[in-house]
Coordinates of C-alpha atoms and ligand atoms in Angstrom, one line a residue:
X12 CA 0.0 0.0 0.0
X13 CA 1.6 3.1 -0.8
X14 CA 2.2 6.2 2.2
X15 CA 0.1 9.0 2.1
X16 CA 3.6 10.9 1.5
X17 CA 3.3 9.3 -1.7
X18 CA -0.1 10.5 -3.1
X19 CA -0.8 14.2 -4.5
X20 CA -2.0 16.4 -2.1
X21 CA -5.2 17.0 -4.2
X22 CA -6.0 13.0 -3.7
X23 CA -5.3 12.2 -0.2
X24 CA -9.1 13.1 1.1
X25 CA -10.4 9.9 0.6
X26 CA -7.1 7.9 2.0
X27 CA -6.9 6.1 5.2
X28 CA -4.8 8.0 7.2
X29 CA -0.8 7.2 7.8
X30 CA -0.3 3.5 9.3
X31 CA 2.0 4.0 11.8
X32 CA 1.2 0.9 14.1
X33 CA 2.3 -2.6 13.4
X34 CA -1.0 -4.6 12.6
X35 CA -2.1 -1.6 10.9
X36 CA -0.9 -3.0 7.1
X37 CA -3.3 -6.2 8.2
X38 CA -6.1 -3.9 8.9
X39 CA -5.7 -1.9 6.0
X40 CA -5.5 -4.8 3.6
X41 CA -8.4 -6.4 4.8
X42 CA -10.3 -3.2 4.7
X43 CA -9.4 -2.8 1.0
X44 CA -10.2 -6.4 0.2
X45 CA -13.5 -5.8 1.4
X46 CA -14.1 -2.7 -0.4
X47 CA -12.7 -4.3 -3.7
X48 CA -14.9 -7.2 -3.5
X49 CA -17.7 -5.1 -2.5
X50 CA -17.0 -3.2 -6.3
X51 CA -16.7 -6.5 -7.8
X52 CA -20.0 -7.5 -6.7
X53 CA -21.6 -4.1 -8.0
X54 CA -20.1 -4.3 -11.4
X55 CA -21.5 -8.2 -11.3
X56 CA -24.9 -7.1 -10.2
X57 CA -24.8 -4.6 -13.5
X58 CA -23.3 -6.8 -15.8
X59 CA -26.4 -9.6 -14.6
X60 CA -28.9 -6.5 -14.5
X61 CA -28.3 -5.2 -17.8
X62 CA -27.8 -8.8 -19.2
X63 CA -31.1 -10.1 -18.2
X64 CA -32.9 -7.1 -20.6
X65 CA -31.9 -9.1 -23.7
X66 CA -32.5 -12.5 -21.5
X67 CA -34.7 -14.8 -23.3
X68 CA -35.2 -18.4 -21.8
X69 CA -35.6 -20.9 -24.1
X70 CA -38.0 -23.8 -23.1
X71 CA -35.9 -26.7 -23.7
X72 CA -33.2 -25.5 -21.6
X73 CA -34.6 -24.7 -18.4
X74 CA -32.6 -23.1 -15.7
X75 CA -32.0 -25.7 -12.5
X76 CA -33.5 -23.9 -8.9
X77 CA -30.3 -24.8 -7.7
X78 CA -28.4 -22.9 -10.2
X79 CA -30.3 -20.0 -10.1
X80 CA -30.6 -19.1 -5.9
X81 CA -28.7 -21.9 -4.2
X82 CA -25.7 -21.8 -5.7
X83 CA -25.4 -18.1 -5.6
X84 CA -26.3 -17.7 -2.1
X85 CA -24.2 -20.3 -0.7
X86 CA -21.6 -18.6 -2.5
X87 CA -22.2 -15.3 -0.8
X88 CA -22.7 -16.8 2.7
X89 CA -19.0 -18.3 2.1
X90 CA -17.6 -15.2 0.8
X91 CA -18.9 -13.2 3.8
X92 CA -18.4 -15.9 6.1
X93 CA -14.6 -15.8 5.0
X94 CA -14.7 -11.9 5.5
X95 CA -16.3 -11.8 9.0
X96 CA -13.7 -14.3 10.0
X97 CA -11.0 -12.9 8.9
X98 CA -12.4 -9.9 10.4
X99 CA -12.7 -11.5 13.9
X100 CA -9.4 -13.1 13.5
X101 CA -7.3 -9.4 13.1
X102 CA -9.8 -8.1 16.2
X103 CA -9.3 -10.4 17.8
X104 CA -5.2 -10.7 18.1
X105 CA -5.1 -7.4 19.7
X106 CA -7.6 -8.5 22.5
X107 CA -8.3 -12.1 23.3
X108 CA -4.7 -13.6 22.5
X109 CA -3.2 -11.6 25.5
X110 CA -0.3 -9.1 25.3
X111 CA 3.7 -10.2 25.6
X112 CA 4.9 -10.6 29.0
X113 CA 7.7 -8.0 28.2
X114 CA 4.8 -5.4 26.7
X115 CA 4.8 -1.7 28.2
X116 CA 1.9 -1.3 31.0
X117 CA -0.6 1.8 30.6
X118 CA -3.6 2.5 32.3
X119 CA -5.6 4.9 30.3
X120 CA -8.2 6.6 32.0
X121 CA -11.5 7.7 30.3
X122 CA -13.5 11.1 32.0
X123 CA -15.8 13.8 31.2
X124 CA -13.8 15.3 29.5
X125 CA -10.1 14.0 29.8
X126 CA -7.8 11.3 28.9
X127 CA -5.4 10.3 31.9
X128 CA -2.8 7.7 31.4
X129 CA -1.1 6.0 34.3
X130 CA 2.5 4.3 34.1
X131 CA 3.0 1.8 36.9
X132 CA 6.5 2.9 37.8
X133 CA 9.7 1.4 39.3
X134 CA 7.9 -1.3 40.8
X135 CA 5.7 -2.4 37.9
X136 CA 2.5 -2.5 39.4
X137 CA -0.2 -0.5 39.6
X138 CA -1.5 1.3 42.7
X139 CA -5.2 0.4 44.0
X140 CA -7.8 2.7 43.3
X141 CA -10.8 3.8 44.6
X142 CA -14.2 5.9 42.6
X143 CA -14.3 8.1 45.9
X144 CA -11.0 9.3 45.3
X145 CA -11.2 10.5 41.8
X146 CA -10.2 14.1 42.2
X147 CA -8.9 15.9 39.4
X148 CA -8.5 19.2 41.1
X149 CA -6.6 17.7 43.6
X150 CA -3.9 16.5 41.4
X151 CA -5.9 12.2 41.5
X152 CA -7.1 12.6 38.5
X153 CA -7.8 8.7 38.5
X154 CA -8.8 7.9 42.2
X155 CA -5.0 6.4 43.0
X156 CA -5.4 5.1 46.7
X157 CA -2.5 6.6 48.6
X158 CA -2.6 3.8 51.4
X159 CA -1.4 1.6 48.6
X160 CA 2.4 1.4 48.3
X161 CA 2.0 -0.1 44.7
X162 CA 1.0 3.1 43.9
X163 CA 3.2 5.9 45.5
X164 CA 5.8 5.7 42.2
X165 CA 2.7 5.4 40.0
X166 CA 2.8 8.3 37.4
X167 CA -0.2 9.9 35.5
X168 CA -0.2 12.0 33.1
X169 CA -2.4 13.5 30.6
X170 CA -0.5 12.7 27.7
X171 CA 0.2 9.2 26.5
X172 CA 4.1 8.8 25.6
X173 CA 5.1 5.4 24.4
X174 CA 8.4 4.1 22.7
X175 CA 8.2 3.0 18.7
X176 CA 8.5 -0.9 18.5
X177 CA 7.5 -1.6 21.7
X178 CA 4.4 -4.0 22.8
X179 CA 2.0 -1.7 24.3
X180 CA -0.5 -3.5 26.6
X181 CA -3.2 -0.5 27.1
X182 CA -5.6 -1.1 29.7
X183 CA -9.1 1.1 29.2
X184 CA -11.4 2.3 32.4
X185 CA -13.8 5.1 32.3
X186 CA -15.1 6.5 35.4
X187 CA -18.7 8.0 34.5
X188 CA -19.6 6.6 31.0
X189 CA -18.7 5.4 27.7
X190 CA -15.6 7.2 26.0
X191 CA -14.2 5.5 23.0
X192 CA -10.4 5.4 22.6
X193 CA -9.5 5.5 19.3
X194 CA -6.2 6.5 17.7
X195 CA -6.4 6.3 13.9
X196 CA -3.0 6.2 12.9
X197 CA -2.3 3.4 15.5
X198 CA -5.9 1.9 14.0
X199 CA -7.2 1.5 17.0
X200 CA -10.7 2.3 18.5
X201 CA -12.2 0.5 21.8
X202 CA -14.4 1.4 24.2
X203 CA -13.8 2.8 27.8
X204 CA -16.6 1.2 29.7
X205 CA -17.6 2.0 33.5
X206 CA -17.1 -0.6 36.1
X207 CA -15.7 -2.9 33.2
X208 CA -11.4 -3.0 32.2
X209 CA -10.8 -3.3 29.0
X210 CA -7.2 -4.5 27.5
X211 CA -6.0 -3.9 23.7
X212 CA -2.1 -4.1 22.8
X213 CA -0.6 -3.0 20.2
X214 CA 3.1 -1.6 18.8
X215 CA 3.6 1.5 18.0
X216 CA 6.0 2.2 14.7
X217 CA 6.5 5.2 13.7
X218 CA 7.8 8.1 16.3
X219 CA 6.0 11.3 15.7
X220 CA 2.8 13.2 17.5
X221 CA -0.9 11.4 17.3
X222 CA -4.2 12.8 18.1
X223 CA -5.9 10.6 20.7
X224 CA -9.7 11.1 20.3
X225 CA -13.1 9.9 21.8
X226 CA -15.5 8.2 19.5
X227 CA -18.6 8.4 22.0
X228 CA -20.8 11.3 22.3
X229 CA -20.4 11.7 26.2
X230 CA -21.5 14.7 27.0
X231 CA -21.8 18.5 26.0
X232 CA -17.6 18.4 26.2
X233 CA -17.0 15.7 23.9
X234 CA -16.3 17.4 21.0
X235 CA -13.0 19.2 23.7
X236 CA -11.7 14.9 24.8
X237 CA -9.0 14.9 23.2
X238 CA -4.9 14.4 24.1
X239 CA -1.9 13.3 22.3
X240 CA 0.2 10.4 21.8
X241 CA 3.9 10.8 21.4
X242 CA 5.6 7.8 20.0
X243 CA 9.7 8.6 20.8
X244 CA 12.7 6.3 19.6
X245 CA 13.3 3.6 22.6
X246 CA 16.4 5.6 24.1
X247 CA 14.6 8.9 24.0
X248 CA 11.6 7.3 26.2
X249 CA 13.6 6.1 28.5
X250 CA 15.1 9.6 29.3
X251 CA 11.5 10.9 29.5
X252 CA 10.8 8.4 31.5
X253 CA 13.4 8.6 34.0
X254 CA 12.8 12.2 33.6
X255 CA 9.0 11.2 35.3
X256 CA 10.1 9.4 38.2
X257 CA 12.7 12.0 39.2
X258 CA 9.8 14.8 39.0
X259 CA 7.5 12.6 40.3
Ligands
LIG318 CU1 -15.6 10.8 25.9

């Protein structure tokens, strides 16, 4: 599939935008497989639409039933069983088959009308927390129970940074409604449900600065839910990283 670098400006409206995640090609090819077969069925449905104008059935060769609906729809009902499959398949790698053991943790908080994303810290595990102690104002944005010592290194912040070619194992909450999480360039959209966790993983590619959106109408500030990713080169997060704890 060619970049979007590659395609003249006047073009580019109707492009996916740039895949900078590494499942993304498999998404993208599967979407364009759909769409292609999708215009092959159209230009099929002409061809037999126009065709049947000058259709005249002659009586000693009668069409078979089975030739005629049968056959065509088990067709079909292959072709989009194949589809939905495959479909399932690529969803499903990024959420049922479990992230690697050596993937980055991130909690990503969900909030009318925030993003908050939580690193676990030295100690790799994350701090309890508690609904009651959700206080943005008071700098716990995300309820982080300070009896907890899992969570006295934890660090949030309210822009995701993550290193390029690095599992990221993101873990969703939301606590008042739905947000959806969706990154496009990273392909990625899931839900943010209350009183449910949510994982998705992924690996990020391509360093550079991604809009983080919310694909749920959640309230009169949805349209202001928005933060940023930063994908960094592997040495470069680690410095902000480090850079974290010491300020934390
Ligand atoms: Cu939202």
């Amino acid at each position: 599939m060619p970049s979007t670098q590659a395609i003249p400006a006047a073009l580019r409206f109707w492009h996916l935008p740039v895949d900078a995640a590494k499942h993304g090609h498999a998404l993208d090819s599967h979407l364009l497989l759909n769409l292609w077969i999708a215009l092959a069925l159209f230009a099929l449905a002409q061809v037999l639409l126009f065709g049947s104008l000058g259709f005249r059935r002659r009586a000693h060769r009668p069409i078979h039933k089975f030739t005629l609906e049968y056959l065509p729809i088990l067709a079909f009902a292959g072709l989009f069983a194949f589809l939905a499959l495959r479909a399932h398949a690529l969803w499903a790698s990024q959420r049922y088959t479990g992230a690697a053991p050596e993937a980055l943790q991130v909690e990503v908080t969900g909030m009318q009308f925030a993003w908050y994303f939580r690193y676990p810290g030295a100690d790799e595990t994350f701090g309890r927390t508690e609904p009651q102690l959700v206080a943005p104002a008071e700098g716990n944005p995300v309820g982080v129970d300070p009896g907890d010592s899992h969570g006295v290194d934890d660090i949030v912040r309210s822009q995701l940074v993550l290193p390029a070619g690095r599992q990221v194992d993101l873990t969703l909450r939301a606590v008042d409604v739905i947000h959806g999480f969706a990154v496009p360039e990273m392909r990625l959209k899931q839900n943010a449900v209350p009183g449910q966790i949510q994982h998705i993983h992924f690996t990020p590619e391509a360093p550079g600065e991604y809009a983080i959106l919310c694909t749920q109408v959640c309230g009169l500030g949805h349209y202001r839910m928005q933060a940023m990713l930063r994908v960094l080169p592997p040495a470069e997060f680690d410095t902000w990283l480090h850079a974290q704890e010491d300020r934390r």
